[in-house]
CSV table of C-alpha atoms in Angstrom, one decimal:
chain,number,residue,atom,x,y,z
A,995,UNK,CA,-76.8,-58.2,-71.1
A,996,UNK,CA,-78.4,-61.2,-69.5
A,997,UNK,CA,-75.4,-61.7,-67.3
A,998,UNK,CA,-75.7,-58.6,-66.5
A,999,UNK,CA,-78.9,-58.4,-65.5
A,1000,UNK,CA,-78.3,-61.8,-63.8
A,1001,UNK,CA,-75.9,-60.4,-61.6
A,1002,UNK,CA,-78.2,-57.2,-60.6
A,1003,UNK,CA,-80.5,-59.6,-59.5
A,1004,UNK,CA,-78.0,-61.4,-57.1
A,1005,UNK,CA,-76.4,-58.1,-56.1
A,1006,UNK,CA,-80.2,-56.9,-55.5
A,1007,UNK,CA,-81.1,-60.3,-53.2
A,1008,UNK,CA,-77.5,-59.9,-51.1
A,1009,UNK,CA,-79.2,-56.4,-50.5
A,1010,UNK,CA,-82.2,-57.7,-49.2
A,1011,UNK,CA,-80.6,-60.0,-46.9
A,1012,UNK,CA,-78.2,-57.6,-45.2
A,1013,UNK,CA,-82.1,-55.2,-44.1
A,1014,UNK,CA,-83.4,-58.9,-43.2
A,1015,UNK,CA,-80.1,-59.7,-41.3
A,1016,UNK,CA,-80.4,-56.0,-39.1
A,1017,UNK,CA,-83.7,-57.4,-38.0
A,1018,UNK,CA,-82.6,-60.7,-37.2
A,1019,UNK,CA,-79.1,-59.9,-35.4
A,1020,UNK,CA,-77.5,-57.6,-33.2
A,1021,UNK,CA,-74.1,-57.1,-31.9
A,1022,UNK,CA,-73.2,-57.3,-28.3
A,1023,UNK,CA,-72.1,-53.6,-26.9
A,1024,UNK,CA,-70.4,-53.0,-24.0
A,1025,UNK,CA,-73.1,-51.5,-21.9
A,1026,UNK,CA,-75.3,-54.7,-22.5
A,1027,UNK,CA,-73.3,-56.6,-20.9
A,1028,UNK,CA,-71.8,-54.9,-17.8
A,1029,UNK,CA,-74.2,-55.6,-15.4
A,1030,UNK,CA,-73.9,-59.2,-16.8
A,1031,UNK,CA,-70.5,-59.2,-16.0
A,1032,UNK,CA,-70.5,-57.2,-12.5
A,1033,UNK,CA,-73.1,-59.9,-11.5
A,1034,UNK,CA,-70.5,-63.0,-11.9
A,1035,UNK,CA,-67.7,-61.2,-10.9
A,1036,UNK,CA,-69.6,-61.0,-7.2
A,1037,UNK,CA,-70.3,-65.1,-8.0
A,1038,UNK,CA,-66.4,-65.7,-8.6
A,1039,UNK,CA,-65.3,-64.0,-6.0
A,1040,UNK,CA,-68.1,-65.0,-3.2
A,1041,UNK,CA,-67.3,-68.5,-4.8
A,1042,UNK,CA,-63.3,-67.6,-3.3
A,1043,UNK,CA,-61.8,-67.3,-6.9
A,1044,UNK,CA,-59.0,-64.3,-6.2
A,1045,UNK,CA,-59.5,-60.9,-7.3
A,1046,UNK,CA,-57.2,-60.9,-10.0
A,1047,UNK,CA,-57.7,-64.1,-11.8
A,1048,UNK,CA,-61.5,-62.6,-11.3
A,1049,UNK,CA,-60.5,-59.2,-13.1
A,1050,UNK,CA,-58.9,-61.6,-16.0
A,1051,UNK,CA,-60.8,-64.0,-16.7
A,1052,UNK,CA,-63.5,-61.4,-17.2
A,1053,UNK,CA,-62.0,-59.2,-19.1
A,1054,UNK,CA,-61.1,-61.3,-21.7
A,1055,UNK,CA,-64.7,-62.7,-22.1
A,1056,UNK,CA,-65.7,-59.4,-22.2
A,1057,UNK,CA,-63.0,-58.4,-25.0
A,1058,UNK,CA,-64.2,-62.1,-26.7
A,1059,UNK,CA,-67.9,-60.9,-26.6
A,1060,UNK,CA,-67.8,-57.0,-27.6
A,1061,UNK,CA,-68.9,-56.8,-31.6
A,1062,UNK,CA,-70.0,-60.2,-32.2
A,1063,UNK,CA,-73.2,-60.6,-33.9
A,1064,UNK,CA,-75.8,-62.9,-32.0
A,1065,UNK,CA,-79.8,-63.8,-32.9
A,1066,UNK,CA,-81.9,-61.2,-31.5
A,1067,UNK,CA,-83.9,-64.5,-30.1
A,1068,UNK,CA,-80.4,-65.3,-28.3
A,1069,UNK,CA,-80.9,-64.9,-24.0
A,1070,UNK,CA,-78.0,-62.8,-23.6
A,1071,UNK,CA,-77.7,-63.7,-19.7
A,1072,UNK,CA,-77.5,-67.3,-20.6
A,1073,UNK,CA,-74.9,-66.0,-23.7
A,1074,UNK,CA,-72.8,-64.3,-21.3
A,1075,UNK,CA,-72.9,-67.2,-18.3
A,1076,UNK,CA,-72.3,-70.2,-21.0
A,1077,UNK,CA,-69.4,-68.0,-22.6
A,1078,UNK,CA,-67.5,-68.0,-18.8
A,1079,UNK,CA,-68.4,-71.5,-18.3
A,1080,UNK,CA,-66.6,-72.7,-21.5
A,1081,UNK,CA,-63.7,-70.6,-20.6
A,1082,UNK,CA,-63.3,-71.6,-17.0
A,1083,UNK,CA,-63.6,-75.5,-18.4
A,1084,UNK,CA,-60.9,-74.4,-21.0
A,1085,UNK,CA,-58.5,-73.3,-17.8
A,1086,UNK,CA,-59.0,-76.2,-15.8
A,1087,UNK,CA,-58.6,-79.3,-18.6
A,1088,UNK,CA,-55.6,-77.7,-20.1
A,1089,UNK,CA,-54.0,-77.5,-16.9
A,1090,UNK,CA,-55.2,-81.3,-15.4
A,1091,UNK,CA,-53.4,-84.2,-13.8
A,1092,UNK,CA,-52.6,-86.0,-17.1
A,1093,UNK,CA,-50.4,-88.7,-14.7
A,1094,UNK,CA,-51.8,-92.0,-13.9
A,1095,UNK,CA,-51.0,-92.4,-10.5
A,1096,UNK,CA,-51.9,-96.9,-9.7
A,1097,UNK,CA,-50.0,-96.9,-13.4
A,1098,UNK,CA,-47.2,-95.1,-12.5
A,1099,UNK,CA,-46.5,-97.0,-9.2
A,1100,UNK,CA,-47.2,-100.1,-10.8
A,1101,UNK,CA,-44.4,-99.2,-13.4
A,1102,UNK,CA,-41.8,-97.4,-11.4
A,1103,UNK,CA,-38.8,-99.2,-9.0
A,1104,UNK,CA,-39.7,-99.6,-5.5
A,1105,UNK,CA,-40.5,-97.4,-3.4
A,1106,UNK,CA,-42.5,-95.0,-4.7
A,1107,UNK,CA,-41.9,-91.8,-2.6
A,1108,UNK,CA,-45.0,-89.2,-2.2
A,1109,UNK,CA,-44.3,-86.4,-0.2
A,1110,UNK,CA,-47.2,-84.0,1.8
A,1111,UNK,CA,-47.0,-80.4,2.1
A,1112,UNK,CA,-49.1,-77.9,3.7
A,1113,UNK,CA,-49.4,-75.9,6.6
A,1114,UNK,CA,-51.1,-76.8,10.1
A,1115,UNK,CA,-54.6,-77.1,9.9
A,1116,UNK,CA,-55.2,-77.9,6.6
A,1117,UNK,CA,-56.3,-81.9,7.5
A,1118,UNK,CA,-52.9,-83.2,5.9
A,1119,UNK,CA,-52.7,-85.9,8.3
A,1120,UNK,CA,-55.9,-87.1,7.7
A,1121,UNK,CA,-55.5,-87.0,4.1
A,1122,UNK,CA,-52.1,-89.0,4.7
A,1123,UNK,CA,-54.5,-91.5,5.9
A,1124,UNK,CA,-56.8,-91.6,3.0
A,1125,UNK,CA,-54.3,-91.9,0.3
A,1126,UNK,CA,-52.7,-94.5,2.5
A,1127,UNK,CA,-56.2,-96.5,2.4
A,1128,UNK,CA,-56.7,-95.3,-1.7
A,1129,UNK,CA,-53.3,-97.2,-2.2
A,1130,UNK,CA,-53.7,-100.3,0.0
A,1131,UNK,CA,-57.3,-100.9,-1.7
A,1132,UNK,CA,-55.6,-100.6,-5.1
A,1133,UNK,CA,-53.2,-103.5,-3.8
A,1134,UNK,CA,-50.3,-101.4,-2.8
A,1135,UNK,CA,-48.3,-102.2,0.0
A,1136,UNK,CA,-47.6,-98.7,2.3
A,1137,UNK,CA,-45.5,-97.2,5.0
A,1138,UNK,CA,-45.8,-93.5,5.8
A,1139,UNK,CA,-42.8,-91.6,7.6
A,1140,UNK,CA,-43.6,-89.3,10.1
A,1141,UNK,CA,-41.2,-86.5,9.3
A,1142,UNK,CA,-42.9,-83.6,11.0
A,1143,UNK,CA,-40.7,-83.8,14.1
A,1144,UNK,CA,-41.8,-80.1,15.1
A,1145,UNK,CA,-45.4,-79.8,15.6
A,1146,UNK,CA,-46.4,-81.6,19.1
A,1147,UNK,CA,-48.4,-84.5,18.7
A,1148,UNK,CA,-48.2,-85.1,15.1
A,1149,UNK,CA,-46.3,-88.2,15.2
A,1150,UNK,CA,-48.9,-89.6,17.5
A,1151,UNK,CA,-52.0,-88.7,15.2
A,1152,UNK,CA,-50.2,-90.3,12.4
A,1153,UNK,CA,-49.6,-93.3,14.6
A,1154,UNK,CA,-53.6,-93.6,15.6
A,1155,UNK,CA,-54.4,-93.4,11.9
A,1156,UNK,CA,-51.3,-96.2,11.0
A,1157,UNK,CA,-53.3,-97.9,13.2
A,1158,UNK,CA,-56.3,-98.4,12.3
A,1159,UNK,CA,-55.0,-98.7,8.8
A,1160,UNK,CA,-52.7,-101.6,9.7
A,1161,UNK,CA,-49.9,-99.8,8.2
A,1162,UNK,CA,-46.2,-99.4,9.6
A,1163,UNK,CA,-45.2,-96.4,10.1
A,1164,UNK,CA,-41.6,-95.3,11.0
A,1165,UNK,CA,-40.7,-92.2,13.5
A,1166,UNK,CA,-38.2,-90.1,15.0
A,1167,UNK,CA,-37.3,-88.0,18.1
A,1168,UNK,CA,-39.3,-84.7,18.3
A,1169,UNK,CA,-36.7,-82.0,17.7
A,1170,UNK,CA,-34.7,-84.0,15.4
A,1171,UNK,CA,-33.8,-84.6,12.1
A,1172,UNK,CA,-37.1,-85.4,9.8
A,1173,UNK,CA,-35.1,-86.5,6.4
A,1174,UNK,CA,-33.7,-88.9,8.8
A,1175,UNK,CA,-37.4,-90.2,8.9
A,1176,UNK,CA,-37.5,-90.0,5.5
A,1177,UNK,CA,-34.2,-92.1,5.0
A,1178,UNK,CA,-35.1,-94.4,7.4
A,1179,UNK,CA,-38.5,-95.4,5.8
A,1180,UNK,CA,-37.3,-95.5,2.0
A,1181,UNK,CA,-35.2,-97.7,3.8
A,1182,UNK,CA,-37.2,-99.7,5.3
A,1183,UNK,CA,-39.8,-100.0,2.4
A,1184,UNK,CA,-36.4,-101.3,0.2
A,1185,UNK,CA,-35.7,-104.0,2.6
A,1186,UNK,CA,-39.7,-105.3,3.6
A,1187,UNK,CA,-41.1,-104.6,-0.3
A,1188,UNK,CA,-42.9,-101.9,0.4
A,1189,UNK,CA,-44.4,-100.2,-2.8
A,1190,UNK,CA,-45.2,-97.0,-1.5
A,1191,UNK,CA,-44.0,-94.4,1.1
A,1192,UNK,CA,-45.8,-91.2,2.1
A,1193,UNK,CA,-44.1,-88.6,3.7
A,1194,UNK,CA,-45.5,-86.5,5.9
A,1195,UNK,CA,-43.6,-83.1,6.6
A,1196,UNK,CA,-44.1,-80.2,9.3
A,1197,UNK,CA,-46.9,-77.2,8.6
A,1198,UNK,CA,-45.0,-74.5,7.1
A,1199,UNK,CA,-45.4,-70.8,8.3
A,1200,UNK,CA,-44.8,-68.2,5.0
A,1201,UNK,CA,-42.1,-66.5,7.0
A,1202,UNK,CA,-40.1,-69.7,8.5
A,1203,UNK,CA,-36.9,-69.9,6.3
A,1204,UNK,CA,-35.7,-72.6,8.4
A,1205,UNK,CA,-38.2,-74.5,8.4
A,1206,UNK,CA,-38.2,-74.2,4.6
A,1207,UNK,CA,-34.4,-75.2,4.3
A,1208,UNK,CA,-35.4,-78.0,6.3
A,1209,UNK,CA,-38.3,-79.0,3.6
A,1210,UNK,CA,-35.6,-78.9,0.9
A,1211,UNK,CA,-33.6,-81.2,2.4
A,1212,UNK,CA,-36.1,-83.4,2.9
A,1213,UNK,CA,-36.6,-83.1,-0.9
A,1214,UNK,CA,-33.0,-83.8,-2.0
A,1215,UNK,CA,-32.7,-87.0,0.4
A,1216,UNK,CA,-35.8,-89.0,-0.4
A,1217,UNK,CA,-36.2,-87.8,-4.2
A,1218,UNK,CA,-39.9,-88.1,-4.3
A,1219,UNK,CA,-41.6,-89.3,-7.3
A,1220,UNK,CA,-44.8,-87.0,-6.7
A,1221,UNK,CA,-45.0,-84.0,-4.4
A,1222,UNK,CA,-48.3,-82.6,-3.2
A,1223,UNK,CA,-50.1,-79.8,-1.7
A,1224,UNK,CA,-52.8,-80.2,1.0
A,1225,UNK,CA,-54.8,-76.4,0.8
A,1226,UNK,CA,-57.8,-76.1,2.9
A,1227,UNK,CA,-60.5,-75.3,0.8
A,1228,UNK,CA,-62.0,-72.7,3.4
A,1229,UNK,CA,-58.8,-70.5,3.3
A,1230,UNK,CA,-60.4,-68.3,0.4
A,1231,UNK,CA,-57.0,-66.3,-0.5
A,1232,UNK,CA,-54.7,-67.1,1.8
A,1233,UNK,CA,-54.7,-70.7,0.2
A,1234,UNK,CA,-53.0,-69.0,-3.1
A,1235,UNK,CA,-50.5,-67.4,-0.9
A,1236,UNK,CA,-49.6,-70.8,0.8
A,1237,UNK,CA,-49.6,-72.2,-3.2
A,1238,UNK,CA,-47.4,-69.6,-4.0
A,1239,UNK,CA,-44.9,-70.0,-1.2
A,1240,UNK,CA,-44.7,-73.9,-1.8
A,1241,UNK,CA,-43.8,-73.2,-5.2
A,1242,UNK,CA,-41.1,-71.0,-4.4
A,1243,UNK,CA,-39.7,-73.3,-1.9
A,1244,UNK,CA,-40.1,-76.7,-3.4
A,1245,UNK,CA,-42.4,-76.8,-6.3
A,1246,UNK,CA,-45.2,-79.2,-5.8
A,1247,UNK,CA,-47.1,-81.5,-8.6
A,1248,UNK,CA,-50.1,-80.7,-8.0
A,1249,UNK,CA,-53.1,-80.1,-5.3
A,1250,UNK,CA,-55.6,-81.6,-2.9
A,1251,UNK,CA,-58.2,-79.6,-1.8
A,1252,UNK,CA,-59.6,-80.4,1.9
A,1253,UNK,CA,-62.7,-79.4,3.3
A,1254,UNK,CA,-65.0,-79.1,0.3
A,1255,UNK,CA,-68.0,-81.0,2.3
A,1256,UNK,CA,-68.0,-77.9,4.7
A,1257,UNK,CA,-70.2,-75.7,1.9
A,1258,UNK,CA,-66.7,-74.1,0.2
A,1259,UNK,CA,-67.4,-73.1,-3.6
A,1260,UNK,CA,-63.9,-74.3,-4.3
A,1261,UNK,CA,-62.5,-71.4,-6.5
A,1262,UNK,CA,-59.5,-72.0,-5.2
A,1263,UNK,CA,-59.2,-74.4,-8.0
A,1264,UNK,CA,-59.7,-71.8,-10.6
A,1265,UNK,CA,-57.0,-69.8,-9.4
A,1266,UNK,CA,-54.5,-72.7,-9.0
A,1267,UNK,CA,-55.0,-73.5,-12.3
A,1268,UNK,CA,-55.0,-70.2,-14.3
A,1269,UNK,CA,-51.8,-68.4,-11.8
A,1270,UNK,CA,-50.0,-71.3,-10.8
A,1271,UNK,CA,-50.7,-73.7,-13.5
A,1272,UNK,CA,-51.4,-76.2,-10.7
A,1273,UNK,CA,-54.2,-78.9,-11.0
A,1274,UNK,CA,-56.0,-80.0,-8.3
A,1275,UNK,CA,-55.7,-84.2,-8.5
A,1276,UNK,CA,-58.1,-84.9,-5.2
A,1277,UNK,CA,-61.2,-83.7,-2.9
A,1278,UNK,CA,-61.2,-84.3,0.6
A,1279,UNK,CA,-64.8,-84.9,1.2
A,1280,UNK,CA,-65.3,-85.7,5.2
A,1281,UNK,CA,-63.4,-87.4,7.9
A,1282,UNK,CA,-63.7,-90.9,7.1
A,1283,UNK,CA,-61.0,-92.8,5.2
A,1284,UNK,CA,-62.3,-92.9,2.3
A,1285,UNK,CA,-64.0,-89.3,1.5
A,1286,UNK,CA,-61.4,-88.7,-1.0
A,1287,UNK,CA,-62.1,-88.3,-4.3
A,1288,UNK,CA,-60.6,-87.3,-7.6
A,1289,UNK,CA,-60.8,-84.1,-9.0
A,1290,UNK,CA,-63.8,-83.3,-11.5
A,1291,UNK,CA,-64.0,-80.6,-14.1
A,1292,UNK,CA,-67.8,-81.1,-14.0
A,1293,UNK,CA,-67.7,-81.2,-10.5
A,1294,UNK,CA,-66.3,-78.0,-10.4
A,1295,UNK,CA,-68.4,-75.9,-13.0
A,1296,UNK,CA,-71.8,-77.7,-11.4
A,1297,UNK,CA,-70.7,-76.4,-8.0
A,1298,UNK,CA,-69.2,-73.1,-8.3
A,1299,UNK,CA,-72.6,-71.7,-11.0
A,1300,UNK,CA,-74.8,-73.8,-8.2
């Protein structure tokens, strides 16, 4: 009889807990949270993340936050906003540059070959530049291979920035063959001890398949050891469909994102990362040399909720 009695009195307190809990918790509904959610789908996309990764990424934290129980105390803006911030920070480290780029150089046989995509515009010269002075502070020795022979004057911007940089830099005959270039400065890095060479390659038009053909046989002569992307951070979506065509033609490593100083949100990131699975390694910060700066997940979050 006592347990008994024992155990109407627990069964009796459990009771009065679940009233106290109603008046203490609630559960999230749909309709308190769709304004929530229509509000920062206007942030991500004014921010330039693409519709669609927009329409995912909010879906699920919308299927994540329907039912569960929260303090009545809880803000549920703040809820809501923290939720997406945790998820977009989940996106972006599990798809991050793990690679240490001065170890890996240090480590590999000589040279190291980086090659540059993009198309024109996108400030891939310049950022040649930058990663040439990034590597020569870090003690690397560097020649660059001009290998856009088709765009007018590239050679000679690359030669101003060479330079300035005190770098060699090897060229070719406009019109003609740019893995030739290539060849010629693995070459010549082999035979001076150069540690690195950086490859610069012509701005690539979606619908050019020669031009493409061309890019892949650049690929399969100088065998780089990293291949990146140069995406202007002001492109909004057109950047994803210049990501997209690079990865069908080539495949790239991974991005750096130009432009950022000139007020861009930078949710081009976002979508790199959750469509392509593509991090974004560097920042081009300005014009000079050394605005270049490596990618932040911090960085990101802080600017794109700012």
């Amino acid at each position: 009889m006592e347990e008994q009695t024992s155990t109407q009195k627990k069964s009796s307190l459990g009771n009065k807990l679940n009233i106290f809990n109603i008046f203490r918790y609630r559960e999230i509904k749909e309709d308190d949270i769709d304004d929530i959610i229509e509000e920062l789908r206007m942030e991500l996309l004014e921010s330039d993340v693409s519709l669609d990764v927009t329409d995912k990424i909010l879906e699920d934290l919308k299927s994540s936050l329907i039912g569960k129980k929260i303090s009545r105390s809880d803000d549920l803006d703040e809820l809501v906003k923290k939720s997406l911030k945790s998820s977009i920070t989940e996106i972006l480290e599990k798809n991050k540059f793990e690679r240490n780029l001065i170890d890996e150089i240090k480590k590999s046989s000589k040279p190291y070959v980086i090659m540059f995509f993009g198309v024109n515009g996108v400030g891939k010269t310049t950022t040649i530049a930058k990663v040439a002075q990034a590597l020569k502070k870090a003690g690397f020795k560097v020649i660059v291979s001009a290998s856009d022979t088709f765009r007018a004057a590239a050679q000679e911007q690359l030669a101003i920035h060479c330079q300035k940089l005190e770098i060699p830099l090897v060229k070719g005959k406009y019109g003609g063959d740019p893995a030739s270039v290539a060849f010629d400065a693995i070459q010549a890095a082999k035979s001076r001890g150069i540690d690195v060479v950086l490859i610069d390659t012509a701005g690539r038009m979606h619908i050019d398949k020669d031009l493409a053909e061309e890019l892949k046989r650049i690929v399969r002569i100088s065998k780089p050891n990293l291949k990146l992307l140069v995406i202007d951070a002001l492109a909004g979506n057109d950047a994803i469909e210049q990501a997209k065509y690079f990865e069908n033609t080539v495949d790239y490593d991974g991005v750096i994102l130009t432009k950022v100083d000139a007020d861009a949100k930078g949710g081009v990131v976002l979508s790199l990362a959750y469509e392509l699975k593509k991090p974004v390694i560097f920042l081009g910060t300005g014009q000079n040399y050394d605005d270049l700066i490596p990618f932040s997940v911090d960085w990101f979050i802080e600017r794109i909720f700012s």
